[in-house]
Short mmCIF file of C-alpha atoms in Angstrom, two decimals:
data_model
loop_
_atom_site.label_atom_id
_atom_site.label_comp_id
_atom_site.label_asym_id
_atom_site.label_seq_id
_atom_site.Cartn_x
_atom_site.Cartn_y
_atom_site.Cartn_z
CA UNK A 1157 -0.31 -0.26 0.08
CA UNK A 1158 1.41 3.72 -0.81
CA UNK A 1159 2.62 5.77 1.43
CA UNK A 1160 1.70 8.86 3.43
CA UNK A 1161 3.28 12.75 4.46
CA UNK A 1162 1.56 15.07 6.91
CA UNK A 1163 2.38 18.06 8.76
CA UNK A 1164 1.62 17.25 12.62
CA UNK A 1165 1.42 19.63 15.53
CA UNK A 1166 4.11 18.42 18.34
CA UNK A 1167 4.14 21.39 20.38
CA UNK A 1168 4.41 24.56 20.42
CA UNK A 1169 6.17 26.68 17.93
CA UNK A 1170 7.36 23.58 16.31
CA UNK A 1171 5.58 21.34 13.42
CA UNK A 1172 7.35 18.54 11.08
CA UNK A 1173 6.79 16.84 8.15
CA UNK A 1174 6.70 12.95 8.75
CA UNK A 1175 5.87 9.60 7.33
CA UNK A 1176 2.41 8.68 8.31
CA UNK A 1177 -1.02 6.11 7.72
CA UNK A 1178 -2.20 6.05 3.81
CA UNK A 1179 -5.33 7.47 4.36
CA UNK A 1180 -8.71 4.62 4.36
CA UNK A 1181 -12.57 5.09 4.53
CA UNK A 1182 -12.84 4.64 7.99
CA UNK A 1183 -11.86 7.67 10.82
CA UNK A 1184 -9.63 5.47 12.90
CA UNK A 1185 -8.32 5.96 16.60
CA UNK A 1186 -5.56 8.34 16.56
CA UNK A 1187 -4.21 12.02 18.55
CA UNK A 1188 -7.58 13.73 18.69
CA UNK A 1189 -10.15 12.47 17.12
CA UNK A 1190 -13.32 12.10 19.95
CA UNK A 1191 -14.23 7.99 20.81
CA UNK A 1192 -17.51 8.07 19.75
CA UNK A 1193 -16.07 8.76 16.51
CA UNK A 1194 -13.41 6.10 16.05
CA UNK A 1195 -13.69 3.40 13.96
CA UNK A 1196 -16.59 4.59 11.83
CA UNK A 1197 -17.54 3.55 8.46
CA UNK A 1198 -17.02 6.53 5.30
CA UNK A 1199 -18.20 3.81 2.27
CA UNK A 1200 -19.34 7.52 1.56
CA UNK A 1201 -16.77 9.02 0.89
CA UNK A 1202 -13.14 9.35 -1.25
CA UNK A 1203 -10.12 9.35 -0.58
CA UNK A 1204 -8.02 12.00 -2.75
CA UNK A 1205 -4.50 13.32 -3.68
CA UNK A 1206 -3.35 16.29 -1.59
CA UNK A 1207 -2.70 18.86 -5.00
CA UNK A 1208 -3.15 21.94 -2.94
CA UNK A 1209 -2.99 22.59 0.61
CA UNK A 1210 -3.17 26.41 2.31
CA UNK A 1211 -1.75 27.89 5.78
CA UNK A 1212 -4.18 28.47 8.23
CA UNK A 1213 -4.54 31.75 10.56
CA UNK A 1214 -6.80 28.82 12.28
CA UNK A 1215 -3.79 26.63 12.38
CA UNK A 1216 -1.64 28.82 14.23
CA UNK A 1217 -3.55 29.84 16.94
CA UNK A 1218 -3.17 25.69 17.59
CA UNK A 1219 0.37 25.47 16.11
CA UNK A 1220 1.07 28.41 18.86
CA UNK A 1221 -0.01 26.84 21.91
CA UNK A 1222 -3.54 29.17 21.49
CA UNK A 1223 -6.19 26.01 21.84
CA UNK A 1224 -5.75 22.30 22.99
CA UNK A 1225 -4.63 20.75 20.32
CA UNK A 1226 -3.10 17.32 21.28
CA UNK A 1227 0.62 16.21 20.05
CA UNK A 1228 0.05 15.00 16.85
CA UNK A 1229 -2.64 15.89 15.18
CA UNK A 1230 -2.29 15.61 11.56
CA UNK A 1231 -3.45 19.42 10.41
CA UNK A 1232 -4.58 21.71 7.12
CA UNK A 1233 -8.23 22.49 6.37
CA UNK A 1234 -7.78 23.86 3.91
CA UNK A 1235 -8.37 21.47 0.64
CA UNK A 1236 -8.33 20.83 -3.76
CA UNK A 1237 -7.62 17.18 -4.18
CA UNK A 1238 -8.13 14.79 -6.98
CA UNK A 1239 -10.70 11.78 -6.80
CA UNK A 1240 -8.35 8.21 -6.72
CA UNK A 1241 -10.82 6.13 -5.06
CA UNK A 1242 -14.79 6.23 -3.91
CA UNK A 1243 -16.48 4.73 -0.95
CA UNK A 1244 -18.82 1.93 -2.35
CA UNK A 1245 -22.19 4.72 -2.10
CA UNK A 1246 -20.67 7.26 -3.93
CA UNK A 1247 -22.60 8.04 -6.77
CA UNK A 1248 -21.60 11.15 -8.66
CA UNK A 1249 -18.29 11.68 -8.03
CA UNK A 1250 -14.94 10.21 -10.23
CA UNK A 1251 -11.70 9.14 -10.31
CA UNK A 1252 -9.79 11.83 -11.76
CA UNK A 1253 -11.95 14.34 -10.89
CA UNK A 1254 -10.44 17.58 -9.62
CA UNK A 1255 -12.78 19.30 -6.42
CA UNK A 1256 -12.64 21.95 -3.05
CA UNK A 1257 -13.18 21.02 -0.34
CA UNK A 1258 -15.68 23.01 1.74
CA UNK A 1259 -13.42 23.17 5.05
CA UNK A 1260 -16.28 22.25 7.19
CA UNK A 1261 -17.29 18.52 7.68
CA UNK A 1262 -20.72 17.94 6.98
CA UNK A 1263 -23.77 14.79 6.23
CA UNK A 1264 -26.08 16.40 4.05
CA UNK A 1265 -28.97 15.11 6.26
CA UNK A 1266 -29.91 16.45 9.03
CA UNK A 1267 -31.48 19.93 10.07
CA UNK A 1268 -28.82 22.74 10.12
CA UNK A 1269 -27.12 20.78 6.61
CA UNK A 1270 -30.87 21.08 5.14
CA UNK A 1271 -30.63 24.81 5.85
CA UNK A 1272 -27.90 24.95 4.17
CA UNK A 1273 -26.10 25.99 7.47
CA UNK A 1274 -23.32 22.89 7.20
CA UNK A 1275 -20.92 24.88 9.63
CA UNK A 1276 -22.86 23.16 12.49
CA UNK A 1277 -23.70 19.65 11.48
CA UNK A 1278 -25.56 17.54 13.81
CA UNK A 1279 -23.31 14.84 13.10
CA UNK A 1280 -20.56 14.55 12.82
CA UNK A 1281 -18.52 16.53 16.51
CA UNK A 1282 -20.78 13.98 18.76
CA UNK A 1283 -19.04 17.13 21.60
CA UNK A 1284 -21.11 20.65 19.54
CA UNK A 1285 -22.59 21.15 15.69
CA UNK A 1286 -19.72 22.16 13.08
CA UNK A 1287 -16.60 20.10 12.31
CA UNK A 1288 -12.97 20.42 10.76
CA UNK A 1289 -10.18 18.45 9.38
CA UNK A 1290 -7.29 18.69 11.19
CA UNK A 1291 -8.44 21.08 14.26
CA UNK A 1292 -9.00 20.65 18.07
CA UNK A 1293 -11.81 19.71 18.99
CA UNK A 1294 -13.62 19.09 15.35
CA UNK A 1295 -15.12 15.47 16.53
CA UNK A 1296 -10.94 14.29 15.22
CA UNK A 1297 -11.62 14.14 10.89
CA UNK A 1298 -7.66 13.81 9.66
CA UNK A 1299 -6.24 16.81 8.21
CA UNK A 1300 -5.00 17.63 4.64
CA UNK A 1301 -1.91 19.19 4.59
CA UNK A 1302 -0.43 15.42 3.82
CA UNK A 1303 -0.25 13.25 0.17
CA UNK A 1304 -3.12 11.24 0.65
CA UNK A 1305 -6.31 12.64 2.61
CA UNK A 1306 -9.86 11.22 3.14
CA UNK A 1307 -12.53 12.90 2.52
CA UNK A 1308 -16.59 11.99 4.10
CA UNK A 1309 -19.70 12.86 2.54
CA UNK A 1310 -17.77 13.05 -0.99
CA UNK A 1311 -21.15 13.59 -3.19
CA UNK A 1312 -22.31 16.14 -0.89
CA UNK A 1313 -19.54 18.37 0.15
CA UNK A 1314 -17.23 18.44 -3.43
CA UNK A 1315 -18.17 21.20 -5.02
CA UNK A 1316 -15.93 19.32 -8.83
CA UNK A 1317 -14.32 22.14 -11.32
CA UNK A 1318 -15.87 21.48 -14.32
CA UNK A 1319 -12.89 21.78 -16.67
CA UNK A 1320 -9.43 19.91 -15.21
CA UNK A 1321 -7.03 21.67 -17.97
CA UNK A 1322 -9.08 25.35 -17.16
CA UNK A 1323 -8.86 24.76 -13.58
CA UNK A 1324 -5.11 23.87 -13.24
CA UNK A 1325 -4.31 26.87 -15.35
CA UNK A 1326 -6.46 28.78 -12.05
CA UNK A 1327 -5.82 26.46 -8.71
CA UNK A 1328 -3.95 29.02 -6.44
CA UNK A 1329 -7.42 30.41 -6.97
CA UNK A 1330 -8.96 27.86 -6.79
CA UNK A 1331 -7.34 26.64 -4.17
CA UNK A 1332 -8.96 30.10 -2.00
CA UNK A 1333 -12.57 27.59 -2.11
CA UNK A 1334 -12.09 26.09 0.02
CA UNK A 1335 -12.14 27.81 3.58
CA UNK A 1336 -10.16 31.70 3.14
CA UNK A 1337 -12.31 33.08 0.29
CA UNK A 1338 -16.02 32.31 1.26
CA UNK A 1339 -14.65 32.69 5.03
CA UNK A 1340 -13.64 36.79 3.55
CA UNK A 1341 -16.36 36.36 1.41
CA UNK A 1342 -19.23 35.50 4.52
CA UNK A 1343 -17.66 38.14 6.25
CA UNK A 1344 -18.67 41.07 3.73
CA UNK A 1345 -21.92 39.46 3.47
CA UNK A 1346 -22.78 39.24 6.83
CA UNK A 1347 -21.17 42.60 7.67
CA UNK A 1348 -24.12 44.31 5.19
CA UNK A 1349 -21.69 45.42 2.65
CA UNK A 1350 -23.77 46.73 -0.79
CA UNK A 1351 -22.71 48.58 -3.28
CA UNK A 1352 -21.77 52.61 -2.14
CA UNK A 1353 -20.86 50.62 1.40
CA UNK A 1354 -18.16 52.32 3.68
CA UNK A 1355 -16.93 49.13 5.07
CA UNK A 1356 -13.04 48.75 7.99
CA UNK A 1357 -11.72 45.03 7.58
CA UNK A 1358 -9.57 44.41 11.21
CA UNK A 1359 -6.68 42.57 10.57
CA UNK A 1360 -4.38 42.24 7.51
CA UNK A 1361 -4.28 39.11 7.38
CA UNK A 1362 -5.16 36.22 4.33
CA UNK A 1363 -8.46 36.38 5.78
CA UNK A 1364 -8.58 40.32 6.26
CA UNK A 1365 -6.76 40.74 2.90
CA UNK A 1366 -9.81 38.13 1.30
CA UNK A 1367 -12.64 40.00 3.14
CA UNK A 1368 -11.55 43.01 1.12
CA UNK A 1369 -11.12 41.34 -1.82
CA UNK A 1370 -14.23 40.47 -1.55
CA UNK A 1371 -16.24 43.83 -0.04
CA UNK A 1372 -14.38 45.37 -3.53
CA UNK A 1373 -17.02 42.86 -5.78
CA UNK A 1374 -19.78 43.08 -3.33
CA UNK A 1375 -19.59 46.55 -4.48
CA UNK A 1376 -18.08 48.91 -1.64
CA UNK A 1377 -17.04 52.27 -2.16
CA UNK A 1378 -14.04 52.95 -0.02
CA UNK A 1379 -12.16 49.79 1.95
CA UNK A 1380 -10.65 50.41 4.31
CA UNK A 1381 -8.25 47.25 6.17
CA UNK A 1382 -6.75 48.34 9.21
CA UNK A 1383 -3.78 46.34 10.72
CA UNK A 1384 0.12 46.45 13.06
CA UNK A 1385 1.70 45.06 10.14
CA UNK A 1386 3.55 47.85 8.06
CA UNK A 1387 3.78 44.78 5.25
CA UNK A 1388 0.58 43.23 5.04
CA UNK A 1389 -0.87 46.40 5.34
CA UNK A 1390 1.26 47.36 2.46
CA UNK A 1391 -0.42 44.17 0.45
CA UNK A 1392 -4.55 45.75 1.01
CA UNK A 1393 -2.91 48.69 -0.78
CA UNK A 1394 -1.49 47.01 -3.87
CA UNK A 1395 -5.73 46.27 -4.85
CA UNK A 1396 -7.10 49.57 -4.03
CA UNK A 1397 -7.63 49.40 -0.08
CA UNK A 1398 -7.80 52.37 1.81
CA UNK A 1399 -5.12 52.07 4.67
CA UNK A 1400 -4.46 52.65 8.50
CA UNK A 1401 -1.38 50.88 10.79
CA UNK A 1402 -2.80 50.62 14.14
CA UNK A 1403 0.26 50.61 16.26
CA UNK A 1404 1.51 54.20 14.46
CA UNK A 1405 -2.21 54.93 14.96
CA UNK A 1406 -3.94 54.10 17.99
CA UNK A 1407 -7.26 55.35 17.29
CA UNK A 1408 -8.96 54.22 14.72
CA UNK A 1409 -11.89 56.93 14.45
CA UNK A 1410 -10.11 59.80 13.88
CA UNK A 1411 -8.18 57.71 10.21
CA UNK A 1412 -11.13 56.78 9.46
CA UNK A 1413 -12.35 60.26 9.72
CA UNK A 1414 -10.22 61.31 7.77
CA UNK A 1415 -10.39 59.37 4.84
CA UNK A 1416 -14.13 59.52 4.71
CA UNK A 1417 -14.42 62.32 6.64
CA UNK A 1418 -16.60 61.08 9.75
CA UNK A 1419 -15.65 58.55 12.16
CA UNK A 1420 -17.56 56.00 11.13
CA UNK A 1421 -18.54 53.23 8.49
CA UNK A 1422 -21.24 51.22 7.80
CA UNK A 1423 -20.50 47.63 8.14
CA UNK A 1424 -17.43 46.64 9.85
CA UNK A 1425 -15.77 43.30 9.49
CA UNK A 1426 -13.77 41.59 12.24
CA UNK A 1427 -11.14 39.43 11.16
CA UNK A 1428 -8.57 39.13 14.19
CA UNK A 1429 -9.92 37.10 16.27
CA UNK A 1430 -9.35 35.88 19.72
CA UNK A 1431 -5.51 37.09 20.00
CA UNK A 1432 -6.36 40.75 18.87
CA UNK A 1433 -3.01 43.31 20.37
CA UNK A 1434 -3.93 46.01 21.94
CA UNK A 1435 -4.19 49.90 19.58
CA UNK A 1436 -0.95 51.08 19.79
CA UNK A 1437 3.16 51.23 20.43
CA UNK A 1438 4.25 48.34 22.69
CA UNK A 1439 0.67 46.92 23.59
CA UNK A 1440 0.26 43.88 24.78
CA UNK A 1441 -3.41 40.81 23.84
CA UNK A 1442 -5.82 42.53 24.96
CA UNK A 1443 -8.43 40.27 23.04
CA UNK A 1444 -11.59 42.36 22.30
CA UNK A 1445 -10.03 45.52 21.32
CA UNK A 1446 -11.46 44.49 17.65
CA UNK A 1447 -14.63 43.77 18.53
CA UNK A 1448 -15.37 46.85 20.94
CA UNK A 1449 -13.26 49.26 18.05
CA UNK A 1450 -15.52 48.04 15.37
CA UNK A 1451 -18.67 48.84 17.27
CA UNK A 1452 -17.02 52.34 18.05
CA UNK A 1453 -16.83 52.96 14.02
CA UNK A 1454 -19.71 51.36 12.22
CA UNK A 1455 -22.95 53.68 12.24
CA UNK A 1456 -25.67 52.78 14.14
CA UNK A 1457 -27.91 50.39 12.26
CA UNK A 1458 -24.58 49.14 11.30
CA UNK A 1459 -24.42 45.22 10.92
CA UNK A 1460 -20.18 43.58 12.37
CA UNK A 1461 -19.56 40.34 10.26
CA UNK A 1462 -17.02 38.30 12.51
CA UNK A 1463 -15.88 35.93 11.08
CA UNK A 1464 -12.15 35.85 13.36
CA UNK A 1465 -11.61 32.63 15.73
CA UNK A 1466 -12.67 32.74 18.87
CA UNK A 1467 -12.60 30.14 21.03
CA UNK A 1468 -14.15 28.68 24.85
CA UNK A 1469 -10.91 26.75 25.25
CA UNK A 1470 -7.60 29.33 25.11
CA UNK A 1471 -4.78 28.02 28.09
CA UNK A 1472 -2.59 30.74 26.55
CA UNK A 1473 -4.91 34.28 27.05
CA UNK A 1474 -3.83 36.53 29.16
CA UNK A 1475 -6.31 36.04 32.20
CA UNK A 1476 -8.77 33.74 33.86
CA UNK A 1477 -11.48 34.75 31.89
CA UNK A 1478 -10.16 34.27 28.50
CA UNK A 1479 -9.14 31.33 28.92
CA UNK A 1480 -12.91 29.98 28.90
CA UNK A 1481 -13.59 32.74 26.09
CA UNK A 1482 -15.40 35.31 28.34
CA UNK A 1483 -13.55 38.55 26.45
CA UNK A 1484 -13.77 42.18 28.25
CA UNK A 1485 -16.87 43.27 25.37
CA UNK A 1486 -19.21 46.71 25.86
CA UNK A 1487 -22.36 44.57 24.56
CA UNK A 1488 -24.37 48.01 26.22
CA UNK A 1489 -22.69 49.28 23.11
CA UNK A 1490 -23.47 47.63 20.14
CA UNK A 1491 -27.13 47.23 21.81
CA UNK A 1492 -27.63 51.15 22.51
CA UNK A 1493 -26.35 50.88 18.22
CA UNK A 1494 -28.55 48.26 17.18
CA UNK A 1495 -25.86 46.40 15.52
CA UNK A 1496 -26.18 43.42 14.15
CA UNK A 1497 -23.32 40.56 15.28
CA UNK A 1498 -22.88 37.76 12.45
CA UNK A 1499 -20.39 35.39 14.40
CA UNK A 1500 -18.84 31.76 14.46
CA UNK A 1501 -17.57 29.01 11.30
CA UNK A 1502 -18.16 30.36 7.47
CA UNK A 1503 -20.78 27.80 5.56
CA UNK A 1504 -18.32 27.17 3.07
CA UNK A 1505 -20.71 25.81 1.12
CA UNK A 1506 -23.54 28.43 0.80
CA UNK A 1507 -21.13 30.91 -1.40
CA UNK A 1508 -17.73 28.29 -2.77
CA UNK A 1509 -19.62 27.75 -6.43
CA UNK A 1510 -20.50 30.97 -6.65
CA UNK A 1511 -16.90 31.69 -5.88
CA UNK A 1512 -14.59 29.56 -8.05
CA UNK A 1513 -17.38 30.77 -11.07
CA UNK A 1514 -15.99 34.30 -10.69
CA UNK A 1515 -12.30 32.50 -10.55
CA UNK A 1516 -13.13 31.01 -13.74
CA UNK A 1517 -14.46 34.13 -14.99
CA UNK A 1518 -11.13 36.31 -14.41
CA UNK A 1519 -13.80 38.24 -12.03
CA UNK A 1520 -12.09 37.51 -8.98
CA UNK A 1521 -8.85 37.71 -8.90
CA UNK A 1522 -8.45 35.95 -4.76
CA UNK A 1523 -4.40 34.67 -5.32
CA UNK A 1524 -3.30 38.23 -6.03
CA UNK A 1525 -5.33 39.43 -3.96
CA UNK A 1526 -3.58 37.18 -1.23
CA UNK A 1527 -0.31 36.83 -1.93
CA UNK A 1528 -0.28 33.05 -2.24
CA UNK A 1529 3.06 31.64 -2.41
CA UNK A 1530 3.65 28.38 -3.42
CA UNK A 1531 5.55 25.76 -1.24
CA UNK A 1532 6.55 22.16 -0.73
CA UNK A 1533 4.81 19.79 1.90
CA UNK A 1534 9.21 20.26 3.57
CA UNK A 1535 9.19 23.95 3.18
CA UNK A 1536 6.09 24.06 5.50
CA UNK A 1537 7.51 23.90 8.62
CA UNK A 1538 9.62 27.39 7.88
CA UNK A 1539 6.52 29.29 6.73
CA UNK A 1540 4.42 28.68 10.01
CA UNK A 1541 7.86 30.19 11.25
CA UNK A 1542 7.53 33.08 8.46
CA UNK A 1543 3.92 33.55 8.49
CA UNK A 1544 3.97 33.36 12.55
CA UNK A 1545 6.21 36.30 12.40
CA UNK A 1546 3.58 38.45 9.97
CA UNK A 1547 5.10 37.80 6.44
CA UNK A 1548 2.34 39.17 3.47
CA UNK A 1549 2.20 35.45 2.62
CA UNK A 1550 -0.69 32.77 1.93
CA UNK A 1551 1.41 29.88 2.05
CA UNK A 1552 -0.64 26.87 -0.80
CA UNK A 1553 1.29 23.66 -0.28
CA UNK A 1554 2.13 20.96 -2.84
CA UNK A 1555 2.86 18.42 -2.23
CA UNK A 1556 3.25 16.38 -5.41
CA UNK A 1557 4.53 18.94 -7.53
CA UNK A 1558 1.67 18.89 -9.48
CA UNK A 1559 1.20 22.62 -9.29
CA UNK A 1560 2.80 25.52 -12.44
#
């Protein structure tokens, strides 16, 4: 039987590429696998030869030791691959199909899935609704930063590219359909971005850049991106965004007023999450900073999209409350301004087909927006370090050297 190699979380600050088991159509026991999921048969699944798999900021939370992820966990939830084996119960996916895998694992059978809320599927994670590949407390489904991976519920979940040759020409864009592009787009849709809207986006990492590009696609008149990292802000300006350096200029409202003439925007998107830092030079971690600041600068009646990750367990948090996800959020401010908040994982399947067509038509240029950078599987540990240090790149792993 063929072998397999994968990126594995070892300990805080350390990942390794290791030999691992070739996947089959059963969820076996292993690091992070929920005991109630062990032995789960997946004849509705497929085995993929991974074409591209991306490093995500959510992975970095685990690698920094900011979750309860166990050592040995195989990472990776952003997967694009070629079908090489199909289960007995798979009817529509065929060997050779090139597909995008939504990072949400969803059965297609439960009430949530039938209502298109595939991010809170009720059947794939015994602990709570919602699941993902290679992620802590998500049921233990094996991650896809590897050469080969098993994907369950293939007929329901997989997005097949209509033309394989055309797809390979745009693979650096299409690889973003598994998570980052739908996540950024979901943030923009949740925030109510529409033609003419003014938008503030907190965070110029890959998700923030994807949200900015999405806001442009939705017709925003001005997109303002704020961050503490000058390199990432330069990347945001490269495709037409206004920017605010919150390390140099901590008063967000004043900076927005200099751009728009008023100190508020129509809507805002949090693309930072629970590892937020205070604004200004020398500030440390302050996890409620972004949520409080976007309430301050969003107009009354505005909407807040919150695709940034928040967790219920953070062993490295700054205080005991934050360790269980309790943050000092000014909810009263949001209440008096009648804000709408939309939180949670992104239901990728609501958006990925439309975004695929935007990419294939040339309308969306997501790889350029997020500075997609191809690497080999063996380069993944160094890429994790570079990403953690603030590199303005979206690292795309090509395990088999299949892309140009």
